[in-house]
Coordinates of C-alpha atoms in Angstrom, one line a residue:
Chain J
X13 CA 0.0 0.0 0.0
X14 CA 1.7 3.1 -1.1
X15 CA -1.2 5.5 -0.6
X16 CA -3.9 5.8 2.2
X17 CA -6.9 7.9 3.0
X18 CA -9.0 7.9 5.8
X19 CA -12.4 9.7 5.8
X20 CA -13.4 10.5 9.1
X21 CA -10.7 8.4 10.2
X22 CA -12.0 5.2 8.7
X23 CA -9.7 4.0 5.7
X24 CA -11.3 3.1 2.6
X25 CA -14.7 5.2 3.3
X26 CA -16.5 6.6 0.9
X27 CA -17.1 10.8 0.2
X28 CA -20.1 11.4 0.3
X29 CA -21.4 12.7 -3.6
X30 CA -23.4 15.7 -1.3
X31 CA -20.5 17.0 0.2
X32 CA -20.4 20.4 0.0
X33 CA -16.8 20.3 -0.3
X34 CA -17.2 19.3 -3.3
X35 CA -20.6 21.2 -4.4
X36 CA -19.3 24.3 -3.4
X37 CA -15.2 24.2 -2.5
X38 CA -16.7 24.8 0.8
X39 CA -13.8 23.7 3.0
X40 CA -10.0 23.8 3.0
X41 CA -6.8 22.2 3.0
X42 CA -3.2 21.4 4.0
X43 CA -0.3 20.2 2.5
X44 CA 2.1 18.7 4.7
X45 CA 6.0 17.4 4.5
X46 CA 6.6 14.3 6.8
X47 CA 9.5 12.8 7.9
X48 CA 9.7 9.6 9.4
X49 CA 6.3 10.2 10.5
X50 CA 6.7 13.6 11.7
X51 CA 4.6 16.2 9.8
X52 CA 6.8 19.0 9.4
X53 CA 5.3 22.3 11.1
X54 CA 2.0 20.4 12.4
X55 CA 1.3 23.5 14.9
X56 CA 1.6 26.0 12.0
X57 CA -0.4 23.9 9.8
X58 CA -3.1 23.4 12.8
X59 CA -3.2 26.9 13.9
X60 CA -3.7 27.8 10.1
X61 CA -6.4 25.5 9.4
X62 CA -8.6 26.3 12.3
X63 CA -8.6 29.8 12.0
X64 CA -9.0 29.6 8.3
X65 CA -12.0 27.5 9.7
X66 CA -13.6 29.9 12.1
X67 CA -13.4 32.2 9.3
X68 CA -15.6 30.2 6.9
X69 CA -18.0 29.4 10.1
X70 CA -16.9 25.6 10.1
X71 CA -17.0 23.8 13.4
X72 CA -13.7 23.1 14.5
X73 CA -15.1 21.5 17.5
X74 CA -12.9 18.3 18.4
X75 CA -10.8 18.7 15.2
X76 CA -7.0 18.9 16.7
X77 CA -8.3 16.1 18.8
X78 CA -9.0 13.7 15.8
X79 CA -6.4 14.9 13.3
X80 CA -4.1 14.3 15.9
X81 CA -5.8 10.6 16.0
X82 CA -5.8 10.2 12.1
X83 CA -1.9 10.5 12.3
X84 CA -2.0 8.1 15.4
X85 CA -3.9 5.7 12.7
X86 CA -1.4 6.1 9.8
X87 CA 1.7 5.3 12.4
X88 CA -0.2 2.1 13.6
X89 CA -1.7 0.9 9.4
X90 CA 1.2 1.9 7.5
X91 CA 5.2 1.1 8.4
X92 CA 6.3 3.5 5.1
X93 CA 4.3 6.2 7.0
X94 CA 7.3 6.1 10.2
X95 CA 10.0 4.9 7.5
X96 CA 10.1 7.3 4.6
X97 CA 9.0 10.9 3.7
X98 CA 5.7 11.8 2.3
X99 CA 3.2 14.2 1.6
X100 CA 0.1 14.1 4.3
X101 CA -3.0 16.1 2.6
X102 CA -5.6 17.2 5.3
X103 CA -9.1 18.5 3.8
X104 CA -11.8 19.3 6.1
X105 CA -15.1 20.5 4.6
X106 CA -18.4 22.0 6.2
X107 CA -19.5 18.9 5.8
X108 CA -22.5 16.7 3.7
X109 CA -25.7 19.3 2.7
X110 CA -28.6 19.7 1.1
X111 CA -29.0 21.3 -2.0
X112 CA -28.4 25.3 -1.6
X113 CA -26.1 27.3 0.0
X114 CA -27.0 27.6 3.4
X115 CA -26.0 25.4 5.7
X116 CA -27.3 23.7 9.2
X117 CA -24.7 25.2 11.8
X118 CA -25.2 21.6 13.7
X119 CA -23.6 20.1 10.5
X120 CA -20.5 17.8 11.0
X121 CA -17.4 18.8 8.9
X122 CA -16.0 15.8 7.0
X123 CA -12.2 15.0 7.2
X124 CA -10.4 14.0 4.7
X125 CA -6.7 12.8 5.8
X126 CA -4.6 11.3 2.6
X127 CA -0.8 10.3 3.0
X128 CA 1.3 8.6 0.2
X129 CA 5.2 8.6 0.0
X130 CA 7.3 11.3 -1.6
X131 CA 10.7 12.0 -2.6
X132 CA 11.8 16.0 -2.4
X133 CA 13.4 16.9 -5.4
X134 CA 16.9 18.2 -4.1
X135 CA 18.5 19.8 -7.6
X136 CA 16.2 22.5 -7.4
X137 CA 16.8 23.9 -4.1
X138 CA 20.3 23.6 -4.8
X139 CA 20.3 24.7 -8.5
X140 CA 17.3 26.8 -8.5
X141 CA 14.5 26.9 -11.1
X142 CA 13.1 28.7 -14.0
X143 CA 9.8 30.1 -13.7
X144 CA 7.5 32.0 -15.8
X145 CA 4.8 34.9 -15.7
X146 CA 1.3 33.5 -16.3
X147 CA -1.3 35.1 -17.6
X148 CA -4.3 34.4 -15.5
X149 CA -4.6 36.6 -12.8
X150 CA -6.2 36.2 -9.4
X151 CA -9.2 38.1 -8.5
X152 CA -9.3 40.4 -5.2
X153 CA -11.6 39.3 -2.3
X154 CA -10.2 40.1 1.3
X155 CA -12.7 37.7 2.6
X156 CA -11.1 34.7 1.2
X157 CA -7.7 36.1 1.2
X158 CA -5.1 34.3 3.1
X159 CA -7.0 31.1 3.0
X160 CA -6.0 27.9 1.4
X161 CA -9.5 27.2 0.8
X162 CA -10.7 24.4 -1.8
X163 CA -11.6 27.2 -4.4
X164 CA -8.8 26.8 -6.6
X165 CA -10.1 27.2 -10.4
X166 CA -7.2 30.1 -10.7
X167 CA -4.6 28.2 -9.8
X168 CA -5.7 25.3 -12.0
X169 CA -6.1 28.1 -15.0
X170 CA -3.0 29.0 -14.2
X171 CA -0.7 26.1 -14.0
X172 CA -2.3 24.7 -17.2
X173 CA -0.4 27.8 -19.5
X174 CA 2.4 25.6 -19.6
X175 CA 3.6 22.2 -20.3
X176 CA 7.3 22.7 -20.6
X177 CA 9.7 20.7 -18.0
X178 CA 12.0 23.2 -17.9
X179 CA 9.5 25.5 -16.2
X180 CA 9.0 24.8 -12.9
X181 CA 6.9 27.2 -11.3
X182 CA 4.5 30.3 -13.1
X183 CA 4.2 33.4 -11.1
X184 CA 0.7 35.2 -10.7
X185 CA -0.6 38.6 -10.3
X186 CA -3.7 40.1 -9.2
X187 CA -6.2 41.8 -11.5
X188 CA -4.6 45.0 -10.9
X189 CA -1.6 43.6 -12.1
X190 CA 0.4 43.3 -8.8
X191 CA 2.4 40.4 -8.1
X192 CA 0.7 37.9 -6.1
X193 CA 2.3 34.4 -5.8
X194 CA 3.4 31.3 -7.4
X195 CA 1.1 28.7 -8.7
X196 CA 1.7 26.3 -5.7
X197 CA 4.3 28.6 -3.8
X198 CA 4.6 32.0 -2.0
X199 CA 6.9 34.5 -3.9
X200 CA 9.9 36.5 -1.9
X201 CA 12.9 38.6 -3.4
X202 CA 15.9 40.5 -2.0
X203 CA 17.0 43.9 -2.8
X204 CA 19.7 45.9 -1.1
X205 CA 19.3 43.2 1.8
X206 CA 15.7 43.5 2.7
X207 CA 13.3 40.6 1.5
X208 CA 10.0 41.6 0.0
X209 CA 7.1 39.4 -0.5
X210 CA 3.8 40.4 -1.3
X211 CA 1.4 41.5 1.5
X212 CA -1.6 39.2 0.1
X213 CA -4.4 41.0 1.7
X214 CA -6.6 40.5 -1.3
X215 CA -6.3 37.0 -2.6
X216 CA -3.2 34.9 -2.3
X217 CA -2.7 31.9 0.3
X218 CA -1.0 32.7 3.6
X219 CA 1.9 29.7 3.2
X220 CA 3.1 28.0 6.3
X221 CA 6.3 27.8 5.1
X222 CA 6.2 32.0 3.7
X223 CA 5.1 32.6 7.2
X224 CA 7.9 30.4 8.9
X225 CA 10.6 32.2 6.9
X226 CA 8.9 35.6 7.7
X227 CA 9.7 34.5 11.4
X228 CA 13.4 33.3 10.3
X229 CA 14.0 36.2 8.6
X230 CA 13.9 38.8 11.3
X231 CA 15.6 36.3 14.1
X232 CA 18.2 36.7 11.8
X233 CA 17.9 40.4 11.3
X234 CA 16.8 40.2 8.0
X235 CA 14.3 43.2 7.4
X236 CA 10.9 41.9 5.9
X237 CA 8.9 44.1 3.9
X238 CA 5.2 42.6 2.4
X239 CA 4.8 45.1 -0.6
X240 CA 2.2 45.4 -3.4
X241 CA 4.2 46.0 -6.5
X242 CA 4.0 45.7 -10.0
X243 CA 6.5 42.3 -11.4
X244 CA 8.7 45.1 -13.1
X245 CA 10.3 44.9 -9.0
X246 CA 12.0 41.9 -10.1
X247 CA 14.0 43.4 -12.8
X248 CA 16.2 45.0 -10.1
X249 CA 15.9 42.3 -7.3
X250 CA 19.3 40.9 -6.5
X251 CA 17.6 37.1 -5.3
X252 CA 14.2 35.6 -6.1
X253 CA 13.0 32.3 -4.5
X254 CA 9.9 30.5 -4.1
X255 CA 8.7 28.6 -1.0
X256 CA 5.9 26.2 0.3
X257 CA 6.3 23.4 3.1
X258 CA 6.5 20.6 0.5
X259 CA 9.8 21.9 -2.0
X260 CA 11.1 24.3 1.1
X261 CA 13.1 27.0 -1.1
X262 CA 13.8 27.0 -4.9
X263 CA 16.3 29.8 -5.8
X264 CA 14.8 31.0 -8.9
X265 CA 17.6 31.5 -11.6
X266 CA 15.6 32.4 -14.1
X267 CA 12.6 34.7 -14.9
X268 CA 11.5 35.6 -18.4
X269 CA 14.7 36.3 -20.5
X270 CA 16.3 37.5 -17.6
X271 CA 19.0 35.3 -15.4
X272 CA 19.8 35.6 -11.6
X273 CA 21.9 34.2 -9.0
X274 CA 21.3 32.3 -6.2
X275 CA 21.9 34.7 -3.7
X276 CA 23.5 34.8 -0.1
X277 CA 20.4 35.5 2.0
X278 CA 18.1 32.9 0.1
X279 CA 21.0 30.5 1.3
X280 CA 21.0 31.5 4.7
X281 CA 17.1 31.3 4.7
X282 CA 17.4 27.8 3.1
X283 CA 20.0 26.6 5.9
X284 CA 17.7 27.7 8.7
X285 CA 15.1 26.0 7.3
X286 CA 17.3 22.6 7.1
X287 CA 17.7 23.3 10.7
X288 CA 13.6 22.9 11.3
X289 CA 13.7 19.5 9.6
X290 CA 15.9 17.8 11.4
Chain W
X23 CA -36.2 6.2 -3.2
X24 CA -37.1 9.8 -2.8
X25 CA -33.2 10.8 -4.3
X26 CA -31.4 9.0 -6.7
X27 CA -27.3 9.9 -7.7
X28 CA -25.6 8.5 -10.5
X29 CA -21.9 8.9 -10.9
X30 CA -20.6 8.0 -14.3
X31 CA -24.3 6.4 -14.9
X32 CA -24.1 4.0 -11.8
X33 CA -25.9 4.0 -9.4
X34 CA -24.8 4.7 -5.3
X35 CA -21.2 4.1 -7.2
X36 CA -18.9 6.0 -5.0
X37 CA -17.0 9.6 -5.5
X38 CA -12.8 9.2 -4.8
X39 CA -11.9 11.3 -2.5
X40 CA -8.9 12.1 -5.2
X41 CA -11.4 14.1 -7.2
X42 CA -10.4 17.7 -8.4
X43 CA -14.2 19.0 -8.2
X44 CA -13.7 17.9 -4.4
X45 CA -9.4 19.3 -4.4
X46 CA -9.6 22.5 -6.2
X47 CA -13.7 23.1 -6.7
X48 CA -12.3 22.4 -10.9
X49 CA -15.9 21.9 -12.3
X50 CA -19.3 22.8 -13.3
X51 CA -22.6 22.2 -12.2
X52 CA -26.2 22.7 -13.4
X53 CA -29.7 22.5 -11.3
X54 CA -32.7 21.8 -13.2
X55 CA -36.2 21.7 -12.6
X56 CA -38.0 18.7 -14.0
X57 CA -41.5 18.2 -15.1
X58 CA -43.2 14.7 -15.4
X59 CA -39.2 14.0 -15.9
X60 CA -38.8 16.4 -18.5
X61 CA -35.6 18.5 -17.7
X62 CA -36.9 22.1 -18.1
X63 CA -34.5 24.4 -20.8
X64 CA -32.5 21.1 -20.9
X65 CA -30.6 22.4 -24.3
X66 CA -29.6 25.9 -23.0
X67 CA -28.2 24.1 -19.8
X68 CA -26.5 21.5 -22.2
X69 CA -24.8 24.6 -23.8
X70 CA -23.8 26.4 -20.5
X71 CA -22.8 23.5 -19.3
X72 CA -20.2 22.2 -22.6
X73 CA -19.2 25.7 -23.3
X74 CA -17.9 26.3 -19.5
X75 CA -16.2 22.9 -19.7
X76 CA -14.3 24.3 -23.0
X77 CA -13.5 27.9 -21.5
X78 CA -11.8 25.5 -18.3
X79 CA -10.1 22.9 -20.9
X80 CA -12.3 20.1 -19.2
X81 CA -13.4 17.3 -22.1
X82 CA -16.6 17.6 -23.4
X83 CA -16.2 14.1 -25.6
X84 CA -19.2 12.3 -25.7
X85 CA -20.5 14.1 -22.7
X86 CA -23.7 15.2 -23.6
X87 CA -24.3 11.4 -25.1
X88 CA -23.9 10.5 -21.6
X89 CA -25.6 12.7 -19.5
X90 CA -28.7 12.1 -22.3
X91 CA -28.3 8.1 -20.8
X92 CA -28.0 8.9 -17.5
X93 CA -31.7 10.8 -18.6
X94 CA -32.8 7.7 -19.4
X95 CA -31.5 5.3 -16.6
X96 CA -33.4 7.8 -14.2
X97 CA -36.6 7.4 -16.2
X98 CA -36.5 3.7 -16.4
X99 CA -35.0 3.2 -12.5
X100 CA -36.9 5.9 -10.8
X101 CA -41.1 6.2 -11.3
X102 CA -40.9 9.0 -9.2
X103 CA -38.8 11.0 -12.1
X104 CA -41.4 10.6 -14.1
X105 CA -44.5 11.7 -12.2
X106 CA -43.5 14.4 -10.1
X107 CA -41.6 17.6 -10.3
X108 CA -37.8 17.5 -9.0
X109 CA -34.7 18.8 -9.3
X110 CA -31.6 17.7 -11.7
X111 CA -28.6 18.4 -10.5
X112 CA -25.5 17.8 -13.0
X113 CA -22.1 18.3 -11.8
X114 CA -19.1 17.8 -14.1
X115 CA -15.8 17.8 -12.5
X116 CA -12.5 17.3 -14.3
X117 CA -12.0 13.8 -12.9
X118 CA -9.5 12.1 -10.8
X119 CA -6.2 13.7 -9.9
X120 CA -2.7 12.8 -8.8
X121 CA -1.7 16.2 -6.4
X122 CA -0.6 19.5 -7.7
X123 CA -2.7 22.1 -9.9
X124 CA -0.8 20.1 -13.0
X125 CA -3.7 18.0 -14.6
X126 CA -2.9 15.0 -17.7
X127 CA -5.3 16.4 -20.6
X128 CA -6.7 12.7 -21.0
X129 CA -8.3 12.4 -17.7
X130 CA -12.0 11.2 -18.0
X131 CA -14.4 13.7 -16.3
X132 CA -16.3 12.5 -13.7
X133 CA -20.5 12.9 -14.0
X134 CA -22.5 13.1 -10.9
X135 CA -26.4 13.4 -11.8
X136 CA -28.3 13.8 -9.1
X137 CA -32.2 13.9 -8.7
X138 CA -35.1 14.9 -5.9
X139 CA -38.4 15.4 -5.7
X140 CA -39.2 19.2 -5.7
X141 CA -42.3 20.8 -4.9
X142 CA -41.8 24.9 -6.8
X143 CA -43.4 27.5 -3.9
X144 CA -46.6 28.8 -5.1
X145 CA -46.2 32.0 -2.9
X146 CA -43.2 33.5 -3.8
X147 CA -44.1 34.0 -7.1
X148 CA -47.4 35.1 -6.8
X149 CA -46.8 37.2 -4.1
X150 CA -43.0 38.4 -4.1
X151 CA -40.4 37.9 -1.8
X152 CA -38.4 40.2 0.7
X153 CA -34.5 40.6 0.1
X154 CA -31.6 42.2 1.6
X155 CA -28.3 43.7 0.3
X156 CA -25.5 41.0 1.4
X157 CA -22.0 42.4 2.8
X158 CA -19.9 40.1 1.3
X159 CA -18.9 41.1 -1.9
X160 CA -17.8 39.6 -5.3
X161 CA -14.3 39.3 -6.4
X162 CA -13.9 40.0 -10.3
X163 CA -12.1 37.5 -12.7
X164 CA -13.4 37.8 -16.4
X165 CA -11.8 34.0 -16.6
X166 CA -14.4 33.0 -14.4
X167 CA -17.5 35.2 -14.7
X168 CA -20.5 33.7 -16.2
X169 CA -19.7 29.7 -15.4
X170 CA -21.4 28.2 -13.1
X171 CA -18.3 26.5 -11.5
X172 CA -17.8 24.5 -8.4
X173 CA -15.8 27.6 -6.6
X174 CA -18.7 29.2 -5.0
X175 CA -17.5 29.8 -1.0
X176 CA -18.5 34.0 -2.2
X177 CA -22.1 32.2 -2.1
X178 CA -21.5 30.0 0.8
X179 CA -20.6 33.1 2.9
X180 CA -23.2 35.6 1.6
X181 CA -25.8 33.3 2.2
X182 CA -24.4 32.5 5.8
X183 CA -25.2 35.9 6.4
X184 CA -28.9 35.6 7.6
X185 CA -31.0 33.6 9.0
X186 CA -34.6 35.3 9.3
X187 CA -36.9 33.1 6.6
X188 CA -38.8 36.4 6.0
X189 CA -35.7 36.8 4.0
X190 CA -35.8 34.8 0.8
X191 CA -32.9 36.1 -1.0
X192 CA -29.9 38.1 -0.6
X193 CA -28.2 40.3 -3.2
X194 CA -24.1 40.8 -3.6
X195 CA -22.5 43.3 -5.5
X196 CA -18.7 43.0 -6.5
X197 CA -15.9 44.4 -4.6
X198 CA -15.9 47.4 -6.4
X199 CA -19.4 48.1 -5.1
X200 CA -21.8 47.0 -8.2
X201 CA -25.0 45.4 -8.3
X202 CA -24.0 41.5 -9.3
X203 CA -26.7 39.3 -8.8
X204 CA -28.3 37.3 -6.3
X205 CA -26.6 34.7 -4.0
X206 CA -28.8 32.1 -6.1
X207 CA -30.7 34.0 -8.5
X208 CA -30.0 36.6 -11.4
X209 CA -31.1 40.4 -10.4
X210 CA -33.5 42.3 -13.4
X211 CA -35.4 45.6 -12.5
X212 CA -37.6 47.8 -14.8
X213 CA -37.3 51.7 -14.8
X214 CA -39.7 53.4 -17.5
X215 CA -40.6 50.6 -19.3
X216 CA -36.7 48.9 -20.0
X217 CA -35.4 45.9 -18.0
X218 CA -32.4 46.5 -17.1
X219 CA -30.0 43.4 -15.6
X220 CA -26.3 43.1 -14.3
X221 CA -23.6 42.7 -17.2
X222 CA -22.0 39.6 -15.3
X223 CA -18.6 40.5 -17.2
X224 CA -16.1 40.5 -14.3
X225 CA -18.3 38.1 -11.6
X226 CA -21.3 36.1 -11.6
X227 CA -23.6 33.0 -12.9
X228 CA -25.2 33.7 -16.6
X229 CA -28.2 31.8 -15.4
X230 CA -30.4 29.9 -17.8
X231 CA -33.1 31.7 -16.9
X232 CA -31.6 35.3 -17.5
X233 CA -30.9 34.2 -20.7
X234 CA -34.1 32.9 -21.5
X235 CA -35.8 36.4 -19.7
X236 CA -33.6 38.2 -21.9
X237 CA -35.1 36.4 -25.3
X238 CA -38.4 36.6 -24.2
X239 CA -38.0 40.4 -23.3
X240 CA -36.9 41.1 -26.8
X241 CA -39.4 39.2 -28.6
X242 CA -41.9 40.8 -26.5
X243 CA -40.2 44.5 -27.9
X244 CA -39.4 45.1 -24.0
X245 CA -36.1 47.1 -24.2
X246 CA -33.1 45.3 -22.8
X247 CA -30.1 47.0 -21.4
X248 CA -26.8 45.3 -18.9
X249 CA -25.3 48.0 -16.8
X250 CA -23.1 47.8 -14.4
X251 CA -24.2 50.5 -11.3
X252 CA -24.4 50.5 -7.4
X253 CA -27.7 49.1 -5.9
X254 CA -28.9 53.0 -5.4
X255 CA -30.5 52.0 -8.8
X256 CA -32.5 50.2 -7.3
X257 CA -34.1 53.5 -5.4
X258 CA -36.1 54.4 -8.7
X259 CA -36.6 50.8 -10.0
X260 CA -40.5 50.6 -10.8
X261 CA -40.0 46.4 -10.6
X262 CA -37.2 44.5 -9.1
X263 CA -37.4 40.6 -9.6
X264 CA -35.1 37.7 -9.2
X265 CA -35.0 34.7 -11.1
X266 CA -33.5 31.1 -11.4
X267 CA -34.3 27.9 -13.3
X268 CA -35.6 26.2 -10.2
X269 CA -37.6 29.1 -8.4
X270 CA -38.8 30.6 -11.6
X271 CA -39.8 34.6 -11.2
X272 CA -39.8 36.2 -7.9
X273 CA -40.9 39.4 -7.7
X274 CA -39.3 41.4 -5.3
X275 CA -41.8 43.6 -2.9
X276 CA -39.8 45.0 -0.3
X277 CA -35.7 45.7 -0.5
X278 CA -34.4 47.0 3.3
X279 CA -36.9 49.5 4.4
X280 CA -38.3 50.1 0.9
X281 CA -41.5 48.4 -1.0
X282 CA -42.0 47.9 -4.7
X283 CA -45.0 46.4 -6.5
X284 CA -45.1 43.2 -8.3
X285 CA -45.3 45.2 -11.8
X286 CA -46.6 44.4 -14.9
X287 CA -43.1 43.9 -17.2
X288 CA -42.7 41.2 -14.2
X289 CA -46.0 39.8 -14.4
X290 CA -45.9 40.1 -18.4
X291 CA -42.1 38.2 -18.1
X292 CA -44.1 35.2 -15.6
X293 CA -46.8 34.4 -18.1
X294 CA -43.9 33.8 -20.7
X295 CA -41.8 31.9 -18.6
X296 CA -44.9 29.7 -18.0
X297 CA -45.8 28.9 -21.2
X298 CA -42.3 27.1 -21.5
X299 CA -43.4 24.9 -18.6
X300 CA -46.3 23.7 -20.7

């Protein structure tokens, strides 16, 4: 058995067709790095879930409590779980509904807790990657920003403009042409010494890992800046990378025609976050 | 059997929790009133429906073909289908996925037909219906305006924002502070004799029904204009009505502390609407 899911905890189950997770995206999830067992940054990835939670309204009554007893479950079913590294998806949505968009507050979310085994790619934090600007954009709604909720037709738009290998990641902006994020990663850059990232107050996903190096960043006495700037920014940044808490940091080394290097403080940042992981 | 779901044309088969309309919300749906297990404007959803799939690169081979059977195996499983009124609800998702945004262009869709019993309100229509103005607000993405697409938590969370059942509907403008539609149903007011409806260009479900409204309007020489304004339109509106393929017409009668009567474009727009029913 190389991949397991357990709905509710019970492996095997079946989704129900009438969950609104999948009516209406009307949930969220996490994507988490594990090592031996250990998902990397569970207390970020918690804390991140359930207020992400509270903001849709979805009970997050006895949650911790049985998440906490899914990954008990996967220890005791699945040896590779404790032996290798993989990636653990968590997905919890409101839970099963009628037809229409209200919802019973009573209603029991549904949990969706899927683990299979996965090999980090390590050229590409240690070559860095090329990455590209997409075209689709991401609309602007504060009231979902941050989240990573299961609405994610942008992102899908998005990483379907390209098919090329040699691409690794597509940067996006907002409607108003600001730069927002990567497809599946949170965008930072260095200029001068001081690492920018964008503020994400209108769409954009709050990353674990973007928040982790945030904290990182100004232990080390790095100044942090979240900005809301056009892409033209990058022309004159000295380091860009990409992060989420499956790849960690990719260096990018190349953007468009133009080529940079992989600079000294997106080293540092990567070395502190080898530190977390062990 | 008072609800029957088909997934691929079978019958209680079971949804994988690997799904993308369940992972990223990366599909469409349709809801459709049925008479005597006639599915009501059944070609004009078929189009939405094929040309939303196109605009999201979601295969549209022999769909229709399918869904036509799955028609059928209702009809010949389910008397009920065929006696009563009800409600069809099609959802097409991309299919399976591995994770990652990334999907292989010759996945199968998944098809999830789902039908109830339905009994229309007799009231609402006839009498109108009491709305308010919703505070959440509608972010604007051209890619995505007009489909009827599984990313809906905008809905989720206007909807979730009362409670009172004198309330019947809500109605959301877009973050920029334009009337949109309603949190289920398509906006139209009169003023001087011209129906006037949202332009749906940057947000927004181009219901069925609007479109129909909109055809019937014209042949009826009633003067039809999209406009994108704030909801003090609504201030001099003569008739306000809401409309959906389920619910029909509703007449709007009272809009936070102001009335309006059920007027005679409205009334003229019901009868119409009603002779498609026969």
């Amino acid at each position: 058995m190389s991949k397991i899911t357990l709905i509710n905890g019970l492996i095997d189950a079946h989704l129900d067709p009438a969950d609104r997770g999948l009516a209406y995206g009307d949930g969220l999830f996490e994507t988490i790095l594990t090592l031996n067992g250990r998902p990397l940054y569970w207390q970020m990835h918690l804390e991140r879930l359930t207020s992400s939670c509270q903001r849709l309204g979805i009970s997050t009554h006895g949650l911790v409590a049985e998440l906490e007893q899914d990954i008990k479950k996967l220890k005791a079913d699945l040896s590779e779980f404790g032996q290798t590294s993989g990636v653990l998806k968590v997905t919890v949505t409101r839970g099963q509904g009628q037809r229409g968009y209200a919802f019973d507050s009573h209603v029991t979310p549904t949990r969706i807790v899927a683990w299979s085994p996965y090999q980090r790619d390590e050229m590409k934090p240690a070559q860095g990657v090329e990455v590209r600007l997409c075209n689709t954009a991401l609309g602007k709604n504060s009231l979902l920003a941050g989240m990573k909720h299961l609405n994610r037709l942008e992102q899908v738009l998005a990483r379907a403009e390209w098919s090329d290998p040699r691409i690794s990641e597509g940067l996006v902006l907002d409607v108003d042409g600001r730069l927002a994020e990567g497809t599946m990663s949170n965008l930072f850059w260095v200029e001068q010494g001081v690492l920018f990232t964008p503020t994400l107050a209108q769409c954009g996903v709050h990353g674990v890992m973007r928040t982790r190096i945030m904290e990182l960043a100004q232990h080390a006495r790095i100044e942090v800046k979240m900005v809301d700037c056009p892409p033209s920014v990058l022309n004159t940044a000295d380091e860009i990378f990409l992060a989420n808490s499956v790849i960690g940091i990719w260096p990018v080394v190349k953007l468009a025609d133009q080529s940079y290097p992989v600079g000294p403080v997106t080293r540092q940042l990567q070395a502190l976050v080898e530190k977390d992981e062990m």
